[in-house]
mmCIF file of C-alpha atoms in Angstrom:
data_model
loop_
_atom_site.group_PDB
_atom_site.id
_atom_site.type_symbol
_atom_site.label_atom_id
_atom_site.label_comp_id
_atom_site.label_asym_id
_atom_site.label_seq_id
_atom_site.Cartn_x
_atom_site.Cartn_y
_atom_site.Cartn_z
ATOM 1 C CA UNK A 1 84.762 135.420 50.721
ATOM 2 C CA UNK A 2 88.208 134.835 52.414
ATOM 3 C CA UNK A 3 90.647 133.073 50.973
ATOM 4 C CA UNK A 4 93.679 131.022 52.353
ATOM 5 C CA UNK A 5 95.707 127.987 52.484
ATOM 6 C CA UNK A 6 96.074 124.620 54.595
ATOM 7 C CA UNK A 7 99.220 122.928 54.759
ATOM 8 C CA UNK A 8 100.361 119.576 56.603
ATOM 9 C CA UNK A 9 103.931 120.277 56.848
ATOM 10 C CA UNK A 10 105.006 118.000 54.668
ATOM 11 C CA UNK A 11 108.753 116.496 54.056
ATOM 12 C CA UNK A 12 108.210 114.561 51.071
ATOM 13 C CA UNK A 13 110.279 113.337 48.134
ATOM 14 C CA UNK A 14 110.473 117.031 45.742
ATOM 15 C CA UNK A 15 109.386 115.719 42.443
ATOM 16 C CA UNK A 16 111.253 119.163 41.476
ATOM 17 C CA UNK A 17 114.537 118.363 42.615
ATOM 18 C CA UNK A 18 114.357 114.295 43.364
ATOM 19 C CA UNK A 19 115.636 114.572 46.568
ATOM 20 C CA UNK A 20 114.045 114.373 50.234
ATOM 21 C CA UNK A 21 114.492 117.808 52.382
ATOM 22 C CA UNK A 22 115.287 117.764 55.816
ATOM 23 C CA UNK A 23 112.789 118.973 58.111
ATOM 24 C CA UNK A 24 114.971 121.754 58.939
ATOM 25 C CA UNK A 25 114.976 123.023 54.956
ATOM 26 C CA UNK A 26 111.226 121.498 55.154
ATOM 27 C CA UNK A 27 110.074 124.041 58.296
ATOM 28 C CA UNK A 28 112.128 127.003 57.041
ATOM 29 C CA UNK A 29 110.238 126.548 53.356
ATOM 30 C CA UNK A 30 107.006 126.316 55.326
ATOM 31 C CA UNK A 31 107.488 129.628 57.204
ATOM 32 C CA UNK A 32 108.234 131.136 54.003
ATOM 33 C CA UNK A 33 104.952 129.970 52.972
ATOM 34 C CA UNK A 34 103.202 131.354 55.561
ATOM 35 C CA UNK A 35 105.177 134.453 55.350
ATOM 36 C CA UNK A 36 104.142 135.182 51.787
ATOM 37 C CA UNK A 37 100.775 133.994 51.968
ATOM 38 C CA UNK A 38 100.462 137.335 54.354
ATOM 39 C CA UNK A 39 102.815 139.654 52.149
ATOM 40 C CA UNK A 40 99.821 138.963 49.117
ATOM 41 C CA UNK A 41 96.993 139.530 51.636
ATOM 42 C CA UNK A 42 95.569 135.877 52.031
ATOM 43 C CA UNK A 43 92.620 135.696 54.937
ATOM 44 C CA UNK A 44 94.091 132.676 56.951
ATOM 45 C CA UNK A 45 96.717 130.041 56.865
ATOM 46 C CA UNK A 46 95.747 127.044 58.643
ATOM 47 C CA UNK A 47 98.089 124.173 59.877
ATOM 48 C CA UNK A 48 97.041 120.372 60.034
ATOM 49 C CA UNK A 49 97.607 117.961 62.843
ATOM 50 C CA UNK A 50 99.209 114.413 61.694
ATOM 51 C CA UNK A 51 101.971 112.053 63.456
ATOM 52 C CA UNK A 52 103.170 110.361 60.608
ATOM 53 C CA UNK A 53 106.910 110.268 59.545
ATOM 54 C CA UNK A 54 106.061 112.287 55.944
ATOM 55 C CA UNK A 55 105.203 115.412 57.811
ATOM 56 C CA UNK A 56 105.974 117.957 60.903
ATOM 57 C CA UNK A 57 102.646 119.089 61.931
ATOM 58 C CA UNK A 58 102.372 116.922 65.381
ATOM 59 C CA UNK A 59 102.561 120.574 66.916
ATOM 60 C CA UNK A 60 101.174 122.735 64.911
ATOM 61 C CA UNK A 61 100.295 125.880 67.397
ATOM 62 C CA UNK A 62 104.264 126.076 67.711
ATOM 63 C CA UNK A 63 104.446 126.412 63.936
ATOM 64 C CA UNK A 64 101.775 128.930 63.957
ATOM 65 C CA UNK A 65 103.502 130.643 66.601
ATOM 66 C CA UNK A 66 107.342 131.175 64.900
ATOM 67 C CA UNK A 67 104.744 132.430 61.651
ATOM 68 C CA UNK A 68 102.909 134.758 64.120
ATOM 69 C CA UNK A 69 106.510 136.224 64.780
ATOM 70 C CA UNK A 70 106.907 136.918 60.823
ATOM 71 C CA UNK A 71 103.259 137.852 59.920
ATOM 72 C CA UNK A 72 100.920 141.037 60.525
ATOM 73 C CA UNK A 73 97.494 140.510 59.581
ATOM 74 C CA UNK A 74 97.069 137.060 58.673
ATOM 75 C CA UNK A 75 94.343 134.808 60.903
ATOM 76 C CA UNK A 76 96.441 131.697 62.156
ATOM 77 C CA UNK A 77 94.451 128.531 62.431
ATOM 78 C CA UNK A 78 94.698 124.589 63.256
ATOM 79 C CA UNK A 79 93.451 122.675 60.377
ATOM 80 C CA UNK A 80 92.420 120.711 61.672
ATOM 81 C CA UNK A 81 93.353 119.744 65.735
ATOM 82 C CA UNK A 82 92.675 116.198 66.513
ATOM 83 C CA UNK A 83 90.375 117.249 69.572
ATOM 84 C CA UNK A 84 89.137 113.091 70.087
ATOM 85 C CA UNK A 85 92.825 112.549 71.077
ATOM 86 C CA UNK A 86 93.829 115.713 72.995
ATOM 87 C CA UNK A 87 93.251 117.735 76.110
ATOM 88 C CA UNK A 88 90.438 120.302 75.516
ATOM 89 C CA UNK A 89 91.954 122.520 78.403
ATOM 90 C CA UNK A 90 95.784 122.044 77.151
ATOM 91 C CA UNK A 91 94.365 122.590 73.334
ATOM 92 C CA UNK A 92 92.656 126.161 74.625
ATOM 93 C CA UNK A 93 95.630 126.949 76.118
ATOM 94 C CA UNK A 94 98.408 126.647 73.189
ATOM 95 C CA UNK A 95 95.973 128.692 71.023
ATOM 96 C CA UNK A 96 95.227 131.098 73.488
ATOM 97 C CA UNK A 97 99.210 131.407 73.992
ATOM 98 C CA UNK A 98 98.896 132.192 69.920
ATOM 99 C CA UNK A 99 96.258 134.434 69.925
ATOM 100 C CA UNK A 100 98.318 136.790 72.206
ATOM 101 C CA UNK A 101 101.436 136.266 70.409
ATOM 102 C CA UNK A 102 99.839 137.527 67.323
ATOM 103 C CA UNK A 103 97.573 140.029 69.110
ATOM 104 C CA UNK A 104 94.433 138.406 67.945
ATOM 105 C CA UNK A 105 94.834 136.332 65.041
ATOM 106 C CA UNK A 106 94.578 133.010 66.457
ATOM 107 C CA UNK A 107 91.653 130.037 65.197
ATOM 108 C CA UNK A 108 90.756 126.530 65.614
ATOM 109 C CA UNK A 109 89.429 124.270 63.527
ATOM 110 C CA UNK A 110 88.524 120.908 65.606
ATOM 111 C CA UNK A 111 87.760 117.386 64.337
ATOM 112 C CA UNK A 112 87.693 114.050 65.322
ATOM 113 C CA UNK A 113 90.826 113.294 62.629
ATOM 114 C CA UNK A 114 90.856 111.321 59.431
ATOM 115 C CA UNK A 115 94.235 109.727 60.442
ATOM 116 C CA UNK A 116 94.139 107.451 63.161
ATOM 117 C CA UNK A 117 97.578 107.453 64.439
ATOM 118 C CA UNK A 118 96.710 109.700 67.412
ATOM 119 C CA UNK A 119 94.883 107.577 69.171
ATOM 120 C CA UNK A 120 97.092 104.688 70.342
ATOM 121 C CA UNK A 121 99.787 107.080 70.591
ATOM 122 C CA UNK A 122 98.214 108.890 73.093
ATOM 123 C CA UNK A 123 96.485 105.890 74.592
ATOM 124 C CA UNK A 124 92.933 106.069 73.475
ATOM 125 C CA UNK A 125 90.605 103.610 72.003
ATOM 126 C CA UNK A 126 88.957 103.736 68.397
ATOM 127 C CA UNK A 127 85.783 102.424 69.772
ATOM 128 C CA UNK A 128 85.180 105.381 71.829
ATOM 129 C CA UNK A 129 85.988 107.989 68.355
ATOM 130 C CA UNK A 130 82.743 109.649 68.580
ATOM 131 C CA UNK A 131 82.253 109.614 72.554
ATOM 132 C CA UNK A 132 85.657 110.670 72.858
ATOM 133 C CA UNK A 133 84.719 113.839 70.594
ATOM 134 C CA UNK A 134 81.487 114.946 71.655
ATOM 135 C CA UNK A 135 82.917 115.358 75.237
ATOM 136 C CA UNK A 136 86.139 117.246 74.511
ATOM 137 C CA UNK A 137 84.456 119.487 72.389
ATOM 138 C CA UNK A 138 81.585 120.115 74.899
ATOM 139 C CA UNK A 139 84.367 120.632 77.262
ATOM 140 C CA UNK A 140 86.231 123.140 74.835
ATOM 141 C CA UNK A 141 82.890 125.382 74.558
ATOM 142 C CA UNK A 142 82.907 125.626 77.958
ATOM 143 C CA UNK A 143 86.254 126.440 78.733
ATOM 144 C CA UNK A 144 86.639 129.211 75.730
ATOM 145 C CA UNK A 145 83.487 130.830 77.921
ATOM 146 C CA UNK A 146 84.141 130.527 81.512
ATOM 147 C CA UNK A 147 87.593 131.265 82.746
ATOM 148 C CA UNK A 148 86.528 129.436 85.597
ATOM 149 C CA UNK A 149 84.725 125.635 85.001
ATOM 150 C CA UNK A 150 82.475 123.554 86.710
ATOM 151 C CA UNK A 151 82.655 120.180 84.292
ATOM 152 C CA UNK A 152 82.541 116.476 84.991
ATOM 153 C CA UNK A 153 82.863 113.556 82.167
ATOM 154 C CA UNK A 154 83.570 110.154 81.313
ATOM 155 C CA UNK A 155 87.196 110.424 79.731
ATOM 156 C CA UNK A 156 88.974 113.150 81.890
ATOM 157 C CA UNK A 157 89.392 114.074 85.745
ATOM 158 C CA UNK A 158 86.902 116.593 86.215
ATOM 159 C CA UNK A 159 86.997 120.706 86.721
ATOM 160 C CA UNK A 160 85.911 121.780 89.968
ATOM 161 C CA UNK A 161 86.374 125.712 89.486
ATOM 162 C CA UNK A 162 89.654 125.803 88.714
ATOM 163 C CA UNK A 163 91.274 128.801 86.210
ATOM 164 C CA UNK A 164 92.311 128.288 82.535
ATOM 165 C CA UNK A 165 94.588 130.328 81.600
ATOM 166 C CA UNK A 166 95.932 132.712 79.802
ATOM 167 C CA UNK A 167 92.606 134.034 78.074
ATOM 168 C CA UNK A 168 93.284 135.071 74.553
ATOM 169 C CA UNK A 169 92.477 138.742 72.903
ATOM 170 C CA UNK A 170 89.655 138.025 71.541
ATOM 171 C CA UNK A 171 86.535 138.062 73.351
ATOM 172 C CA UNK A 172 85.604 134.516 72.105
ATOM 173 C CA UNK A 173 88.271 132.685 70.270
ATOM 174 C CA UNK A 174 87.083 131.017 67.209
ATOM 175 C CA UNK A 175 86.046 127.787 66.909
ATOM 176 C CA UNK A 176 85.439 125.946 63.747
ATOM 177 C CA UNK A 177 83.801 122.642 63.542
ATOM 178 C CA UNK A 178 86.167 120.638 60.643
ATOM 179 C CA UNK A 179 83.951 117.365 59.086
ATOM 180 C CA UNK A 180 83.903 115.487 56.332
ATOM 181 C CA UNK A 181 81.033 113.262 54.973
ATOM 182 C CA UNK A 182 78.820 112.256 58.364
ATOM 183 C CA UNK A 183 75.194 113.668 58.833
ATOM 184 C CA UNK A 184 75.702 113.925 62.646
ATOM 185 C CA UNK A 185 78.863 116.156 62.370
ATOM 186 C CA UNK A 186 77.096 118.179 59.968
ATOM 187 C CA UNK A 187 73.886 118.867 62.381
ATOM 188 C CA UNK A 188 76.139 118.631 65.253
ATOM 189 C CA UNK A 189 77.985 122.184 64.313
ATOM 190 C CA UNK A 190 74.422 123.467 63.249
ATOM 191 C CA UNK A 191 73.113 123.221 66.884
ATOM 192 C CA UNK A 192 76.122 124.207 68.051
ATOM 193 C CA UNK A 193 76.141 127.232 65.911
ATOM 194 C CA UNK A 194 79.854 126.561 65.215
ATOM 195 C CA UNK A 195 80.945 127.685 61.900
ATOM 196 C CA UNK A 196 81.516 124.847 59.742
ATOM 197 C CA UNK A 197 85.020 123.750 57.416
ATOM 198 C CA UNK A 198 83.914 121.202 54.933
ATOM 199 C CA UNK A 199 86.927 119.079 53.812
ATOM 200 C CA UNK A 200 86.178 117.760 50.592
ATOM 201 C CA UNK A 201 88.960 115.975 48.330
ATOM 202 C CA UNK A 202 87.361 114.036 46.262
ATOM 203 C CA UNK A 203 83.796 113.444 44.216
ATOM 204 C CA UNK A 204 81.385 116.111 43.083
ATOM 205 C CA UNK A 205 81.423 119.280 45.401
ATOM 206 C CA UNK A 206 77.554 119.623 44.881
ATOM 207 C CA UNK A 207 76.617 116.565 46.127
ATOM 208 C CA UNK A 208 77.486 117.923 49.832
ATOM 209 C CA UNK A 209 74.704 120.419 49.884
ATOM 210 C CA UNK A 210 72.200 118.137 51.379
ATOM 211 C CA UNK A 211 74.765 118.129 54.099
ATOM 212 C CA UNK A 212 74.738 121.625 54.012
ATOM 213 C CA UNK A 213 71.418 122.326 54.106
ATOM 214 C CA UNK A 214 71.446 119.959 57.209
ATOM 215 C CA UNK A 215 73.799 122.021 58.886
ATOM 216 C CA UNK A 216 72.146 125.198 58.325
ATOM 217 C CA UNK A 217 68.465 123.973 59.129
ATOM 218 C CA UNK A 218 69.880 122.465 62.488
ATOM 219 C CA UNK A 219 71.257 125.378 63.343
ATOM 220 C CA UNK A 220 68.058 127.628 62.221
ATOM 221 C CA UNK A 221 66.613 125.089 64.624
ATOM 222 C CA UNK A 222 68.546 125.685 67.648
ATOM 223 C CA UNK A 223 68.197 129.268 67.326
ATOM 224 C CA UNK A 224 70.703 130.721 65.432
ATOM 225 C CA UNK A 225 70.886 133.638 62.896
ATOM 226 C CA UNK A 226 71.975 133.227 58.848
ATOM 227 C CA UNK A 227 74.797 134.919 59.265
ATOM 228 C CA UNK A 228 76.649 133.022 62.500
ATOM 229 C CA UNK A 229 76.365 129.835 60.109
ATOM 230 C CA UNK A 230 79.448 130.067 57.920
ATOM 231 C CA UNK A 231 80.430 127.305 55.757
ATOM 232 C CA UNK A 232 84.124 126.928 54.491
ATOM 233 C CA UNK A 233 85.543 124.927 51.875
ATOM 234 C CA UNK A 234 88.867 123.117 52.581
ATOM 235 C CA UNK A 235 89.792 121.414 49.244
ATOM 236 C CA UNK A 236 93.327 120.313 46.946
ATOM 237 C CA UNK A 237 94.521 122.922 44.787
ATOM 238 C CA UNK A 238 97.069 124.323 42.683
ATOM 239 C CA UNK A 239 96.818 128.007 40.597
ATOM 240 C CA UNK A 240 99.698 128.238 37.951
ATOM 241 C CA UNK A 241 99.743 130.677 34.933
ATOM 242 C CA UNK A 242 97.285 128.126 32.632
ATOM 243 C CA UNK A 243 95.188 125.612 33.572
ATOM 244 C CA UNK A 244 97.360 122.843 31.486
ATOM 245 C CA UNK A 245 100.718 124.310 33.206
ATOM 246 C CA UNK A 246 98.612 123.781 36.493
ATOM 247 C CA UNK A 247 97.015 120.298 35.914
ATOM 248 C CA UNK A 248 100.534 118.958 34.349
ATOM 249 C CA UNK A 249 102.631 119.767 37.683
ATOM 250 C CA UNK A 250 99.946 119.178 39.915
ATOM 251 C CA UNK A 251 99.230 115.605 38.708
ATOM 252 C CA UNK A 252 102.432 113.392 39.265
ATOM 253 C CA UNK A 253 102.710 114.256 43.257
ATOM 254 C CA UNK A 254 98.985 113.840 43.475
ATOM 255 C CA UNK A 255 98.730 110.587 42.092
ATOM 256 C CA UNK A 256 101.865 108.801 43.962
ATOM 257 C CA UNK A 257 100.200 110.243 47.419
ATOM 258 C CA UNK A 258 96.983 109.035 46.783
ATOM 259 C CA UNK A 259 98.169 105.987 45.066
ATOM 260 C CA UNK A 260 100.184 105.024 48.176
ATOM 261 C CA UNK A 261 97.193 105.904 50.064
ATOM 262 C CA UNK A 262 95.269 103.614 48.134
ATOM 263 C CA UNK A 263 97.764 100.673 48.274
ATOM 264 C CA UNK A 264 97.630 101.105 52.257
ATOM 265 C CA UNK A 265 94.298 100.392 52.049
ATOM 266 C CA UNK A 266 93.864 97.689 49.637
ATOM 267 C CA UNK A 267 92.717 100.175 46.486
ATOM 268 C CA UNK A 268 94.319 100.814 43.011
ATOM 269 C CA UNK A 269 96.271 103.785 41.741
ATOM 270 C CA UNK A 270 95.293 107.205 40.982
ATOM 271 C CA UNK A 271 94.151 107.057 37.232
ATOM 272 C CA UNK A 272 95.077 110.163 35.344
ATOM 273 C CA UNK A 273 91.392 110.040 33.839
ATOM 274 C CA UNK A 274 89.841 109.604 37.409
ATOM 275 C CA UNK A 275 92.269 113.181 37.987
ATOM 276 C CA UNK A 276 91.105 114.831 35.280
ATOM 277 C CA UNK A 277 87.215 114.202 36.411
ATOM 278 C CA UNK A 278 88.332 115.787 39.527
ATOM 279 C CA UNK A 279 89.502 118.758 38.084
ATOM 280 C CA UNK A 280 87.003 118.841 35.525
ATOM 281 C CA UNK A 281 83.643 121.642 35.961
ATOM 282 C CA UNK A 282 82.265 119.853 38.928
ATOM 283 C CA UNK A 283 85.388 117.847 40.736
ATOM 284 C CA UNK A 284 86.429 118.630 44.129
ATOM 285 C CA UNK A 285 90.229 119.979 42.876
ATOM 286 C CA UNK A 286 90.379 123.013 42.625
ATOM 287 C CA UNK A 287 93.750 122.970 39.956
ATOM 288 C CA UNK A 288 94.008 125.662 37.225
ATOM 289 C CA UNK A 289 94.291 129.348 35.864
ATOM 290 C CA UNK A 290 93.688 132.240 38.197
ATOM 291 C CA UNK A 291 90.437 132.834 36.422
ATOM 292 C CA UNK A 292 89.673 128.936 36.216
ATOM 293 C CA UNK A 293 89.656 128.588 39.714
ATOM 294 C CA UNK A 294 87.912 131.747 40.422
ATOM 295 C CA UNK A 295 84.968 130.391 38.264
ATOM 296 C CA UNK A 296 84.802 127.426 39.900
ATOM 297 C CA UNK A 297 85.209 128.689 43.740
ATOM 298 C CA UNK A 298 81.962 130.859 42.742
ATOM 299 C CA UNK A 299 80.661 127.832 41.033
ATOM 300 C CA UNK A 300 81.274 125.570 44.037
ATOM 301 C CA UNK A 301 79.479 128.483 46.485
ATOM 302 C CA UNK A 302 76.243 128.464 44.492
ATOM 303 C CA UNK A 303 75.956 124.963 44.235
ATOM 304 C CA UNK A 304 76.241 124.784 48.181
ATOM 305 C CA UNK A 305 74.442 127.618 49.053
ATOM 306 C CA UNK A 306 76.954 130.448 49.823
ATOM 307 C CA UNK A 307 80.480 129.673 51.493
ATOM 308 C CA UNK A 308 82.312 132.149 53.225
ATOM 309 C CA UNK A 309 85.724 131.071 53.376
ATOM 310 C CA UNK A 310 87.907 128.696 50.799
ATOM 311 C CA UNK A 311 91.327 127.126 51.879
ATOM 312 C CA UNK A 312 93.801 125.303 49.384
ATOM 313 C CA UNK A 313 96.250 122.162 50.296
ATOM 314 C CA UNK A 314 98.886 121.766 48.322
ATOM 315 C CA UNK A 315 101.128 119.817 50.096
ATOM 316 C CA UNK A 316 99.746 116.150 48.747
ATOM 317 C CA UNK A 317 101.420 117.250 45.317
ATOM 318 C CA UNK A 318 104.571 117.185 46.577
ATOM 319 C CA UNK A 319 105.526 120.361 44.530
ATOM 320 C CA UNK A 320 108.897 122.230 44.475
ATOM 321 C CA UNK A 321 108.929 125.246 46.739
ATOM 322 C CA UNK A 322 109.610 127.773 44.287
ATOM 323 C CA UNK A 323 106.212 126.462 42.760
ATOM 324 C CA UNK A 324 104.148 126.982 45.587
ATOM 325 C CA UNK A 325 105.686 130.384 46.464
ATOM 326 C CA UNK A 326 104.289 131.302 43.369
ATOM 327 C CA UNK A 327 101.230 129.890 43.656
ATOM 328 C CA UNK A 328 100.166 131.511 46.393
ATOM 329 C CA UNK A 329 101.326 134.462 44.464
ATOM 330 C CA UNK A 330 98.557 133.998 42.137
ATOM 331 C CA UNK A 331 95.902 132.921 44.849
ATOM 332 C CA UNK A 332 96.613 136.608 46.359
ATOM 333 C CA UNK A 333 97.203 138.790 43.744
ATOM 334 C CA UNK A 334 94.847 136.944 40.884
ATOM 335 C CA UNK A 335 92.431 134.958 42.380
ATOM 336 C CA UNK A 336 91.505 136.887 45.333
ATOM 337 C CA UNK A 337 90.560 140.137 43.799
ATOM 338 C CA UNK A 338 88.078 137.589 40.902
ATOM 339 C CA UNK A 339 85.938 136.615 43.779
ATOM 340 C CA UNK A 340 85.690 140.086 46.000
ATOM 341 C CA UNK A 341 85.185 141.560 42.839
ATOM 342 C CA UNK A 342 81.890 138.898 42.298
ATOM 343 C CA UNK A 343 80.731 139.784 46.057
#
């Protein structure tokens, strides 16, 4: 199982310090990140896509870039690119780019986008959110297989032959398919035969195997083997030396993001009850002791059926950065070996 982290760049208030970074002290401690993430042998660092004032990811395969520059063997991903509200043929371009940069280490993870800020800035319309995706990504596909396309649709000029370039070093760049709760996304990657990243932040990680077993049986379906169907688990977590020292830090930037989430929306504040049911045996967070988490990664991949890949956020807990260097201390040099050691 690989292991890795997913970060949104965040430039929120430090609930270690009480003061706001600048995004120039915010991008340098991100880079850090990155950097040590790789230095404890972490599978994959993956960068989100928002444009929102609270964080710097609106370009996140230049981010990936400047870490390819300080890295040697970690796999560099989006997580995840807002595909409904880009250019497929730009998008396969930038991570091409950062696939040569870092020799072969570049990934996507594609969505449609939780956060809808994208699409009037870029001038699209909400109404066409699934139309919009099912397009671009057939249009991807294509494009990461044919230098040269032959491609017509609804919501871009169309390819009459032309070249996309540069091609990256690998023989098919990666592609995974990043969804939340919807049945159609689910059987979409299956006959596909995308891999799938399964964002789940909240509730009981269980319930999603339906889902699951959607995906897979789709794909079965459409002709694909077992082993091209890989299922990863993006979820919020935190590792700290105990599971109270964890759940204690974690828990006051957690609630004030999701509370202010919650106000946006006409909802009421984070609970620390409702946060401890999260973190509790079957709760999506993923917030303890190296060998607390382990358990409940392996845990989490039973009850769903196998995953192959597991990716922590952090960044909604606002934490100080000495915090999270150490954390991802753990996550490489503690948690890592638990689950290769359980196969």
């Amino acid at each position: 199982m690989e292991i890795g982290i997913d970060s949104f760049a965040a430039a929120l208030l430090d609930n270690g310090t009480g003061k706001t970074p600048s995004g120039l002290e915010a991008m340098s401690e991100l880079l850090e990140r990155i950097e040590r993430a790789d230095q404890v042998g972490l599978d994959v660092f993956g960068m989100g896509e928002h444009h929102r004032p609270e964080y710097l990811d609106s370009a996140p395969a230049v981010i990936l870039a400047a870490a390819a520059a300080r890295t040697k063997r970690i796999r560099l991903t989006s997580a995840v690119t807002v595909l409904s509200a880009a250019d497929p043929v730009r998008v396969f371009q930038e991570y091409a780019t950062l696939d040569l940069v870092s020799q072969g280490r570049a990934e996507m993870v594609v969505g449609r986008g939780s956060s809808i800020e994208a699409f009037p800035l870029f001038g699209f319309d909400l109404d066409d959110y699934d139309e919009l995706f099912a397009e671009k990504l057939e249009l991807l596909l294509k494009v990461r297989d044919q230098e040269r396309v032959q491609w017509s649709g609804k919501f871009r000029p169309a390819l009459t032959g032309q070249g996309i370039y540069p091609r990256p070093v690998q023989p098919q760049l990666p592609i995974w398919l990043g969804v939340g709760g919807t049945p159609q996304s689910f059987a979409r990657a299956g006959m596909l035969g995308l891999p799938l990243m399964v964002a789940i932040i909240g509730g009981d990680t269980h319930r999603f195997r339906p889902l699951i077993d959607l995906y897979r049986e789709s794909g079965r379906r459409a002709g694909y083997a077992p082993e091209q169907l890989k299922v990863g688990l993006h979820s919020l977590g935190y590792v700290a030396e105990t599971t109270q020292q964890a759940q204690e830090e974690f828990f006051p930037g957690y609630a004030r993001t999701f509370s202010s989430r919650a106000r946006e929306r006409g909802g009421s504040p984070v609970t620390r009850t409702q946060f401890d049911m999260q973190a509790g045996p079957l709760g999506a967070l993923l917030v303890g002791s190296p060998e607390e988490v382990a358990a409940k990664i392996l845990r989490h991949s039973e009850a769903l059926g196998g995953i192959s890949r597991v990716t922590f956020q952090k960044d909604v807990a606002t934490l100080p950065h000495a915090k999270i260097m150490r954390s991802i201390e753990l996550l490489g040099t503690r948690v890592a070996p638990l689950l290769h050691a359980a196969g």
